[in-house]
Amino acid sequence: MSSSASAVSSRLPDFPWDKLEPYKATAAAHPGGIVDLSVGTPVDPVPDIIQKALAEAADSPGYPTVWGTPRLRDAISGWCERRLGARGVGHRNVLPVVGSKELVAWLPVQLGLGPGDRVAHPRLAYPTYEVGARLARAEPVGYDDPTELDPAGLKLLWLNSPSNPTGRVLSKEELTRIVAWAREHGVLVFSDECYLELGWEAEPVSVLHPQVCGGSYDGLVAVHSLSKRSNLAGYRAAFLAGDERVLGELLEVRKHGGMMTAAPTQAAVVAALGDDEHVRVQRERYAARRTALREALLKHGFRIEHSEASLYLWATRDESCWDTIGHLAGLGILAAPGDFYGPAGNRFVRVALTATDERVRAAVARLS
């Protein structure tokens, strides 16, 4: 490998999950087997209506388009209006993507950002926001309140509500204030709303809601995924909605890059976005698991902060997160260390709700 090729990975942080392997081995040695509450990958079946749509589109010998079929764009537009309260969402306001992680990692590059540009993300955040900035050679900047940032050179502002890892939800008032500030300073806002349909003690709101954006999508793009709400992580299915100028530019770039959602997946997304019942059923599963794990962690001496939405409990025993990870591994339970999401999380662990009912019961028994 040439030195220039290897230099790309040298810009990136160490892949955090590799550090968890020894603890995973400890947990796996438990007589009752591991309860893996670390990654947050769905474990429940893909709903039948979606599997059927995928199978019926299996004979897809031709290339799909980057923009997606008209049926897919209709489905995305309709869902945004029905579920987000957005208004006037046309085909030019939507763009399918190959799972949201791909989009987050490569967005700064696709926007043409580079040295001298700054990309802001929450101080406690999904690590891929920082990775995306580093891939573009831009500067990643963490924040507690984005309106306190110096806007000079700030080209992209990531919001994440509900938050991964903390489950915190930004109120309509907070979002409105941030959007107004970003527009005042000409900062493009991308709002990662992948957990929006999983609010428990708060009702998450999209930046595309008229009371937040004032009826205009200028400078705003929302990111949505079907991985969690429809158990489609294996399908790589997500989409963007918002500013048509930004999405038009991304469409042209992504055409050249061949970043196409597979045709059977496009058909599956149409079915998934047209059916709300499977989302309700999955929400009930997660709600029950959340209640059981939350009570067990509290009784075990944990304190839980935020966690009013999303698929995680943000928990602490007021010690180093790695001490907590070691303690849980001894019980056969694997969680995610809080410092994976930034130094501010070094006394917390993230506990995912994505385990089968049987595994959740095992975790609850071990914490009792």
XYZ file of C-alpha atoms in Angstrom:
368
model
C 0.000 0.000 0.000
C 1.337 3.427 -0.884
C 1.983 5.970 1.838
C -0.758 8.223 0.451
C -3.314 5.423 0.681
C -2.397 4.540 4.257
C -2.499 8.218 5.235
C -6.307 8.279 5.038
C -6.777 5.843 7.921
C -4.136 7.706 9.919
C -6.457 10.736 9.962
C -9.107 8.706 11.751
C -9.419 7.751 15.420
C -8.892 4.128 16.413
C -11.991 2.056 15.690
C -13.496 2.129 19.186
C -15.283 -1.203 19.182
C -11.977 -3.099 18.954
C -11.248 -2.015 22.548
C -14.338 -3.854 23.750
C -13.226 -7.317 22.562
C -11.627 -8.512 25.853
C -14.779 -7.564 27.777
C -16.908 -9.312 25.175
C -14.865 -12.470 25.737
C -15.406 -12.207 29.507
C -19.154 -11.744 29.069
C -19.345 -14.617 26.586
C -17.758 -16.938 29.175
C -20.751 -16.496 31.508
C -22.510 -19.856 32.058
C -25.778 -18.366 30.791
C -24.168 -16.825 27.725
C -23.602 -13.207 26.784
C -26.298 -10.528 26.845
C -25.012 -8.088 24.244
C -26.451 -4.618 24.869
C -23.560 -2.785 23.231
C -23.973 -2.127 19.531
C -27.701 -1.541 19.226
C -28.346 -3.751 16.213
C -31.965 -4.840 15.699
C -32.770 -8.454 16.590
C -36.487 -8.705 15.838
C -37.853 -10.003 12.517
C -38.254 -7.820 9.469
C -42.027 -7.285 9.184
C -43.730 -9.597 6.676
C -45.117 -6.738 4.594
C -41.563 -5.495 3.995
C -40.107 -8.938 3.273
C -42.883 -9.515 0.748
C -42.150 -6.224 -1.038
C -38.445 -7.070 -1.156
C -39.093 -10.551 -2.559
C -41.482 -9.252 -5.213
C -38.763 -6.861 -6.404
C -36.042 -9.518 -6.374
C -36.015 -9.777 -10.183
C -34.251 -6.437 -10.656
C -31.561 -6.965 -13.307
C -31.126 -3.311 -14.247
C -29.336 -0.509 -12.428
C -31.427 1.429 -9.926
C -31.287 5.218 -9.939
C -29.628 7.289 -7.234
C -32.757 9.442 -6.869
C -34.963 6.365 -6.479
C -38.201 5.435 -8.164
C -41.085 7.923 -8.287
C -42.960 5.548 -5.937
C -40.120 5.767 -3.428
C -40.012 9.555 -3.601
C -43.780 9.662 -3.157
C -43.492 7.389 -0.110
C -40.778 9.528 1.480
C -42.635 12.775 0.774
C -45.888 11.390 2.133
C -44.247 10.061 5.282
C -42.521 13.401 5.951
C -45.845 15.208 5.729
C -47.772 12.613 7.746
C -45.204 11.842 10.439
C -43.075 14.988 10.701
C -45.795 17.544 10.030
C -43.694 18.896 7.148
C -45.511 20.812 4.412
C -44.987 20.961 0.659
C -42.404 18.183 0.479
C -41.867 17.494 -3.226
C -39.600 15.070 -5.023
C -36.781 17.627 -5.120
C -36.926 17.786 -1.331
C -36.023 14.097 -0.844
C -33.085 11.805 -1.561
C -32.629 8.125 -0.641
C -29.231 7.103 0.743
C -27.481 3.779 1.346
C -28.015 3.718 5.097
C -27.408 6.786 7.231
C -23.860 5.928 8.373
C -22.565 6.151 4.801
C -24.172 9.567 4.480
C -22.757 10.869 7.774
C -19.236 9.648 6.994
C -19.045 11.027 3.458
C -21.247 14.134 3.634
C -18.431 16.676 4.226
C -16.525 15.265 1.236
C -19.661 15.365 -0.937
C -20.305 18.965 0.126
C -16.784 19.884 -0.968
C -15.546 20.757 2.504
C -11.857 20.628 3.294
C -8.968 22.253 5.175
C -10.034 25.473 6.865
C -13.673 24.413 7.104
C -15.249 23.450 10.427
C -17.875 20.771 11.105
C -19.724 20.960 14.426
C -21.330 18.080 16.289
C -22.618 17.508 19.835
C -19.846 17.033 22.401
C -21.350 13.645 23.241
C -22.077 12.099 19.865
C -22.073 9.281 17.381
C -18.359 9.065 16.429
C -19.029 9.122 12.679
C -19.705 12.889 12.691
C -16.054 13.422 13.613
C -14.923 10.743 11.166
C -16.745 12.518 8.326
C -14.984 15.789 9.082
C -11.588 14.080 9.233
C -12.137 12.233 5.946
C -12.633 15.650 4.325
C -9.614 17.123 6.186
C -12.024 19.588 7.799
C -11.891 20.429 11.507
C -14.391 18.675 13.811
C -15.714 20.873 16.639
C -17.734 19.616 19.609
C -20.388 21.761 21.270
C -22.803 21.830 24.193
C -24.920 24.625 22.693
C -24.256 25.265 18.994
C -25.323 28.905 19.227
C -22.248 29.553 21.399
C -19.906 28.461 18.583
C -17.812 30.914 16.616
C -19.522 30.810 13.207
C -16.329 31.740 11.322
C -15.485 28.912 8.927
C -18.356 26.806 10.262
C -19.838 25.136 7.188
C -21.828 22.232 8.617
C -23.724 21.861 11.892
C -24.882 18.411 12.952
C -27.862 18.173 15.274
C -28.901 14.838 16.763
C -32.284 14.616 18.445
C -33.112 12.155 19.892
C -29.441 11.822 20.785
C -27.246 8.806 20.401
C -25.924 8.027 23.026
C -27.812 10.042 25.663
C -31.402 9.865 24.409
C -31.782 13.609 24.971
C -34.472 15.371 22.923
C -34.188 18.981 21.744
C -37.429 20.857 22.336
C -39.269 22.711 19.604
C -38.096 25.968 21.179
C -34.438 24.858 21.231
C -34.587 23.722 17.609
C -36.235 26.964 16.513
C -33.532 29.012 18.254
C -30.714 26.945 16.716
C -32.207 27.078 13.206
C -32.569 30.874 13.434
C -28.943 31.217 14.588
C -27.634 28.941 11.820
C -29.531 30.838 9.150
C -28.325 34.160 10.489
C -24.728 32.974 10.077
C -25.169 30.990 6.846
C -24.437 27.614 8.465
C -25.899 24.487 6.842
C -27.821 22.326 9.340
C -28.094 18.550 9.024
C -30.385 17.098 11.692
C -29.902 13.401 12.432
C -33.404 12.294 13.438
C -32.983 8.525 13.076
C -34.615 7.821 16.461
C -37.489 10.272 16.052
C -40.188 7.581 16.223
C -38.821 6.261 19.519
C -39.781 8.940 22.009
C -40.718 7.671 25.486
C -40.849 10.586 27.931
C -40.672 13.314 25.279
C -42.144 13.863 21.831
C -39.284 14.422 19.373
C -39.767 17.148 16.752
C -38.175 17.436 13.324
C -36.348 20.526 12.058
C -38.764 20.300 9.113
C -41.777 21.038 11.326
C -43.305 24.377 10.251
C -43.063 25.788 13.778
C -39.300 25.137 13.714
C -38.382 26.022 10.135
C -41.016 28.691 9.513
C -42.318 26.858 6.465
C -38.978 27.066 4.600
C -36.391 24.315 4.238
C -33.588 26.714 3.299
C -30.352 25.542 4.897
C -31.981 22.521 6.545
C -31.798 18.787 5.856
C -33.225 16.016 8.045
C -31.673 12.537 8.068
C -33.931 9.530 8.646
C -33.284 5.796 8.777
C -35.419 2.669 8.651
C -32.837 0.580 10.513
C -34.383 0.940 13.958
C -38.064 1.797 13.377
C -38.534 -1.073 10.853
C -35.682 -3.488 11.756
C -34.026 -2.810 8.406
C -30.391 -2.328 9.444
C -29.462 -5.165 7.081
C -31.215 -3.478 4.150
C -29.195 -0.210 4.324
C -32.189 2.049 3.921
C -32.281 5.744 4.822
C -33.184 9.072 3.264
C -32.733 12.830 3.413
C -35.416 15.490 3.285
C -35.171 19.262 3.151
C -33.400 21.979 1.151
C -33.752 21.145 -2.554
C -30.590 23.042 -3.528
C -28.463 21.015 -1.122
C -30.124 17.748 -2.101
C -29.821 18.568 -5.799
C -26.087 19.071 -5.399
C -25.741 15.834 -3.432
C -27.776 13.989 -6.079
C -25.360 15.063 -8.814
C -22.304 14.064 -6.765
C -23.822 10.741 -5.735
C -24.752 9.935 -9.353
C -21.089 10.142 -10.274
C -20.201 8.007 -7.258
C -22.772 5.321 -8.053
C -24.298 5.628 -4.572
C -27.523 3.795 -5.374
C -29.953 2.146 -2.993
C -30.587 -1.385 -4.299
C -33.822 -1.713 -6.254
C -35.345 -4.406 -3.960
C -34.497 -2.221 -0.955
C -36.251 0.743 -2.599
C -39.400 -1.371 -2.959
C -39.108 -2.487 0.660
C -38.842 1.126 1.845
C -42.046 2.023 -0.008
C -43.830 -0.727 1.919
C -42.195 0.234 5.237
C -43.069 3.924 5.018
C -46.655 3.133 4.009
C -47.361 0.997 7.067
C -47.515 2.432 10.590
C -48.738 -0.728 12.343
C -45.396 -2.556 12.356
C -43.787 0.559 13.872
C -46.362 0.555 16.672
C -45.710 -3.143 17.376
C -41.940 -2.627 17.467
C -42.294 0.414 19.734
C -44.235 -1.721 22.214
C -41.463 -4.330 22.216
C -38.827 -1.699 22.926
C -40.972 0.025 25.543
C -41.325 -3.216 27.516
C -37.597 -3.944 27.312
C -36.797 -0.382 28.319
C -39.002 -0.570 31.408
C -37.469 -3.874 32.514
C -33.843 -2.827 31.976
C -34.340 0.620 33.452
C -35.814 -0.735 36.690
C -33.111 -3.409 36.964
C -30.285 -0.894 36.457
C -31.737 1.526 39.008
C -32.110 -1.248 41.584
C -28.510 -2.300 40.878
C -27.267 1.155 41.851
C -27.104 2.916 38.511
C -28.301 6.454 37.837
C -29.890 7.117 34.450
C -29.680 10.520 32.771
C -31.742 11.802 29.833
C -32.806 8.631 27.958
C -36.228 10.146 27.279
C -36.077 8.756 23.732
C -34.034 6.484 21.405
C -32.963 2.867 21.920
C -30.512 3.389 24.769
C -30.245 4.009 28.479
C -27.448 6.423 29.438
C -26.374 5.018 32.792
C -23.664 5.636 35.377
C -22.352 4.277 38.672
C -20.211 7.417 39.098
C -17.000 5.591 38.234
C -14.836 5.121 35.156
C -16.933 3.728 32.328
C -14.383 0.943 31.868
C -14.793 -0.123 35.503
C -18.530 -0.332 34.860
C -17.968 -2.251 31.628
C -15.770 -4.720 33.542
C -18.380 -5.107 36.283
C -21.158 -5.789 33.769
C -18.965 -8.180 31.765
C -18.525 -10.212 34.921
C -22.306 -10.605 34.930
C -22.259 -11.681 31.302
C -23.603 -8.315 30.081
C -21.879 -6.209 27.445
C -22.606 -2.460 27.212
C -20.906 0.369 25.312
C -18.390 2.587 27.177
C -19.471 6.206 27.284
C -16.085 7.495 26.176
C -16.730 5.989 22.731
C -18.948 9.071 22.263
C -16.503 11.638 23.580
C -14.471 12.328 26.748
C -17.555 13.817 28.429
C -19.033 10.319 28.548
C -16.166 8.724 30.466
C -18.288 7.935 33.551
C -21.299 6.548 31.669
C -22.227 3.446 29.734
C -24.774 3.133 26.945
C -27.145 0.212 27.389
C -29.048 -0.777 24.248
C -32.615 -2.067 24.225
C -31.859 -4.207 21.176
C -31.851 -7.698 22.604
C -34.486 -10.406 22.495
C -37.029 -10.610 25.294
C -35.285 -13.758 26.536
C -31.876 -12.016 26.699
C -33.388 -8.970 28.409
C -34.931 -11.235 31.038
C -31.497 -12.811 31.552
C -29.909 -9.382 32.035
C -32.602 -8.348 34.502
C -32.079 -11.559 36.521
C -28.310 -11.003 36.646
C -28.732 -7.418 37.811
C -31.138 -8.424 40.587
